[in-house]
JSON list of C-alpha atoms in Angstrom, two decimals:
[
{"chain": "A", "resi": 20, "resn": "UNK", "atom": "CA", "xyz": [0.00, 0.00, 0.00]},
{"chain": "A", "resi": 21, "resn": "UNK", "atom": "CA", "xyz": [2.88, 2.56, 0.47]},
{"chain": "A", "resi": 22, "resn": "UNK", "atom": "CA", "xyz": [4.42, 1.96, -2.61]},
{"chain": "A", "resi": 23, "resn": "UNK", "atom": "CA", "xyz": [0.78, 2.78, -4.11]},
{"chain": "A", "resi": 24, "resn": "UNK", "atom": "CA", "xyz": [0.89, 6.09, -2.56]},
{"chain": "A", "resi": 25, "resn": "UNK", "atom": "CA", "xyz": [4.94, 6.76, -3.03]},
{"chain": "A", "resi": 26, "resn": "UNK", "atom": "CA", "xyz": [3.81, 5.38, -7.29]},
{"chain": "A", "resi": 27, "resn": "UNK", "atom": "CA", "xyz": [0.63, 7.93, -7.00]},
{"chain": "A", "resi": 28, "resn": "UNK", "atom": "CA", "xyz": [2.31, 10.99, -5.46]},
{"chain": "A", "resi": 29, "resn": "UNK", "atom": "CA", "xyz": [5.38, 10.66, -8.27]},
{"chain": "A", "resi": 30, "resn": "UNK", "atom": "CA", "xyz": [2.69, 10.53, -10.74]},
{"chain": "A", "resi": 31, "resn": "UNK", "atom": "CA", "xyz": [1.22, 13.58, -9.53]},
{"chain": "A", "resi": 32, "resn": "UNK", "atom": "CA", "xyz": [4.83, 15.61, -9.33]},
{"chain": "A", "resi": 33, "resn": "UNK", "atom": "CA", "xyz": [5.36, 14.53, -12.80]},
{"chain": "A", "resi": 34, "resn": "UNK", "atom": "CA", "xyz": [2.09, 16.07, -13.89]},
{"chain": "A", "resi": 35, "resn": "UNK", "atom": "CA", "xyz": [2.69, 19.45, -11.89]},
{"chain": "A", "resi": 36, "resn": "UNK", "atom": "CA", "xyz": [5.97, 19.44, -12.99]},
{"chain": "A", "resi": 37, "resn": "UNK", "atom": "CA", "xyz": [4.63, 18.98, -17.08]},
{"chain": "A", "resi": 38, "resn": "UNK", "atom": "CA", "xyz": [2.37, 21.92, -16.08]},
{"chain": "A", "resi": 39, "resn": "UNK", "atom": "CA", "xyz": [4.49, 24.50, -14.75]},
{"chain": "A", "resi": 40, "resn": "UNK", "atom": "CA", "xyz": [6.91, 23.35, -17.45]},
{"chain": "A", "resi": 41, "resn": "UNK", "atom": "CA", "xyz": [4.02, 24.48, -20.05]},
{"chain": "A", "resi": 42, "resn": "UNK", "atom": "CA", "xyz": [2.56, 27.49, -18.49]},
{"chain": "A", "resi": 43, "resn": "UNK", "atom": "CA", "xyz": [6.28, 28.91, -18.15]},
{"chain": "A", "resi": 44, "resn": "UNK", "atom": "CA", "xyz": [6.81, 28.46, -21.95]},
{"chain": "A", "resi": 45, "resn": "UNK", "atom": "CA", "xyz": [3.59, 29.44, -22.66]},
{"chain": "A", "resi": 46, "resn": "UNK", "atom": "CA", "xyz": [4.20, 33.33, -20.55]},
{"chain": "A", "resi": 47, "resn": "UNK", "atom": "CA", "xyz": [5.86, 34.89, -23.15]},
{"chain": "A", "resi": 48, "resn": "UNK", "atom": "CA", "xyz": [2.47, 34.28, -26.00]},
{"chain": "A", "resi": 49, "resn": "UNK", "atom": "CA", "xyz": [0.35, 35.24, -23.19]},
{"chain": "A", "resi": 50, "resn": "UNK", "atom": "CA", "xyz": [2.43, 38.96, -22.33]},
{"chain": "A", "resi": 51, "resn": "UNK", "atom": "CA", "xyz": [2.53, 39.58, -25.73]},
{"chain": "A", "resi": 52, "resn": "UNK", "atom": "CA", "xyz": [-1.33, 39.20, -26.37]},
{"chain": "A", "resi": 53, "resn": "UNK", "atom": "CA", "xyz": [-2.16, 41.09, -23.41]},
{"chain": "A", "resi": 54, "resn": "UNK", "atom": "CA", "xyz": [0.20, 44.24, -25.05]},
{"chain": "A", "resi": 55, "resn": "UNK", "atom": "CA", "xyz": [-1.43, 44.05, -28.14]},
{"chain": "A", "resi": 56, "resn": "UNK", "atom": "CA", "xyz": [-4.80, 44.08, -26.36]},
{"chain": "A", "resi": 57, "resn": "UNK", "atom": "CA", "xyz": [-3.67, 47.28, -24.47]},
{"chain": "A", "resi": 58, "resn": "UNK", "atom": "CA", "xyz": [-2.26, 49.29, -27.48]},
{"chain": "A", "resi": 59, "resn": "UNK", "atom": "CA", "xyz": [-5.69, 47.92, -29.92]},
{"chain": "A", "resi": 60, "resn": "UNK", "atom": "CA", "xyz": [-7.79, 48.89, -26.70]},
{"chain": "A", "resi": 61, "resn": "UNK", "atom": "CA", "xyz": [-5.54, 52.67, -26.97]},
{"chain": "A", "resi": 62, "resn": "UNK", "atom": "CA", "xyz": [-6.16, 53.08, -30.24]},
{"chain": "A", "resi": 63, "resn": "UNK", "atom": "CA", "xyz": [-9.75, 52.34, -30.78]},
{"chain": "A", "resi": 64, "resn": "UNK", "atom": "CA", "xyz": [-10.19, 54.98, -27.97]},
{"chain": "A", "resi": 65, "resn": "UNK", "atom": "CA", "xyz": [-8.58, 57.28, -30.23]},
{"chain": "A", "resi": 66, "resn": "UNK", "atom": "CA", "xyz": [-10.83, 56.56, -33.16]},
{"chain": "A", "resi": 67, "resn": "UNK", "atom": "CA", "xyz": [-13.54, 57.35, -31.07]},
{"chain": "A", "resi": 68, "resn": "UNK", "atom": "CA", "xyz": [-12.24, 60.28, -29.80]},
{"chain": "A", "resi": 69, "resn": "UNK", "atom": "CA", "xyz": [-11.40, 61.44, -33.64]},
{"chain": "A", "resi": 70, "resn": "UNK", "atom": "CA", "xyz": [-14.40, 60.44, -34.66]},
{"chain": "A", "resi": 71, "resn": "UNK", "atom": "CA", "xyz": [-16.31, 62.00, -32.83]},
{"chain": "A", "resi": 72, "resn": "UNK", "atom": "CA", "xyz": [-14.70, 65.47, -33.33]},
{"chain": "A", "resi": 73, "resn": "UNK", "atom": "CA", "xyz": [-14.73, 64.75, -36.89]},
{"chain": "A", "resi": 74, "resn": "UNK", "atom": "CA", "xyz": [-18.70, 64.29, -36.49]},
{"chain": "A", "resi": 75, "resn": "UNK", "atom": "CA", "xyz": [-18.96, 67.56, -34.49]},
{"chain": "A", "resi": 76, "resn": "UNK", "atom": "CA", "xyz": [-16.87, 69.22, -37.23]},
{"chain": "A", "resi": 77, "resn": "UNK", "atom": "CA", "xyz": [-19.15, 67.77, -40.43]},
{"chain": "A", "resi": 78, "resn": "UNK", "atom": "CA", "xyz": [-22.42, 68.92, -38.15]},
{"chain": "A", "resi": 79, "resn": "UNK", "atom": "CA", "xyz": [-20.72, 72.57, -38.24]},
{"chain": "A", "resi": 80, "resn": "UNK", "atom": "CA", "xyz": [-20.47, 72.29, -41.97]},
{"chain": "A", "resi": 81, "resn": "UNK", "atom": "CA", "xyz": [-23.90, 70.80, -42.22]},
{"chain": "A", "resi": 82, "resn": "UNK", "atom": "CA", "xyz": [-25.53, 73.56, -39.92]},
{"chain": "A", "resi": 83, "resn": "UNK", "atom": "CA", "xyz": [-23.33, 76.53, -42.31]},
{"chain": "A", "resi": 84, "resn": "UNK", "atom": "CA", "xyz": [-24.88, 75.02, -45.74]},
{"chain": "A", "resi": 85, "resn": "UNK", "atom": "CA", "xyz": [-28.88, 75.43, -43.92]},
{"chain": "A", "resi": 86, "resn": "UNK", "atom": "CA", "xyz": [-28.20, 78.82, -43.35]},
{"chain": "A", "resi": 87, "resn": "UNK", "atom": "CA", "xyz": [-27.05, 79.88, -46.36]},
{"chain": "A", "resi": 88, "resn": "UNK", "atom": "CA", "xyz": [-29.44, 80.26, -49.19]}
]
């Protein structure tokens, strides 16, 4: 019976051990999505900001051509 544990707990080391093997060579992928995801999340804000004032500007051109006759 203790050689079923000592047989189980090696088992279970080797599968932690495959684990932390992956998720440390998988860190780099991961950092480098969640950059991209901060600079795409940066510069859609932008293009809403510019949009916007380009919006505002087109409705001052729009409001200039109804009051001229």
């Amino acid at each position: 019976m203790d050689a079923g544990i000592e047989k189980e707990c090696s088992a279970l080391g080797g599968l932690f051990q495959l684990i932390m093997n992956d998720m440390k060579a998988s860190y780099p992928t991961w950092e480098d999505f969640v950059s991209k995801g901060t600079k795409l999340q940066s510069h859609l804000r932008t293009t809403i900001v510019l949009t916007g004032a380009f919006l505002d500007a087109f409705q001052k051109v729009a409001d200039m051509a109804t009051g001229t006759r």
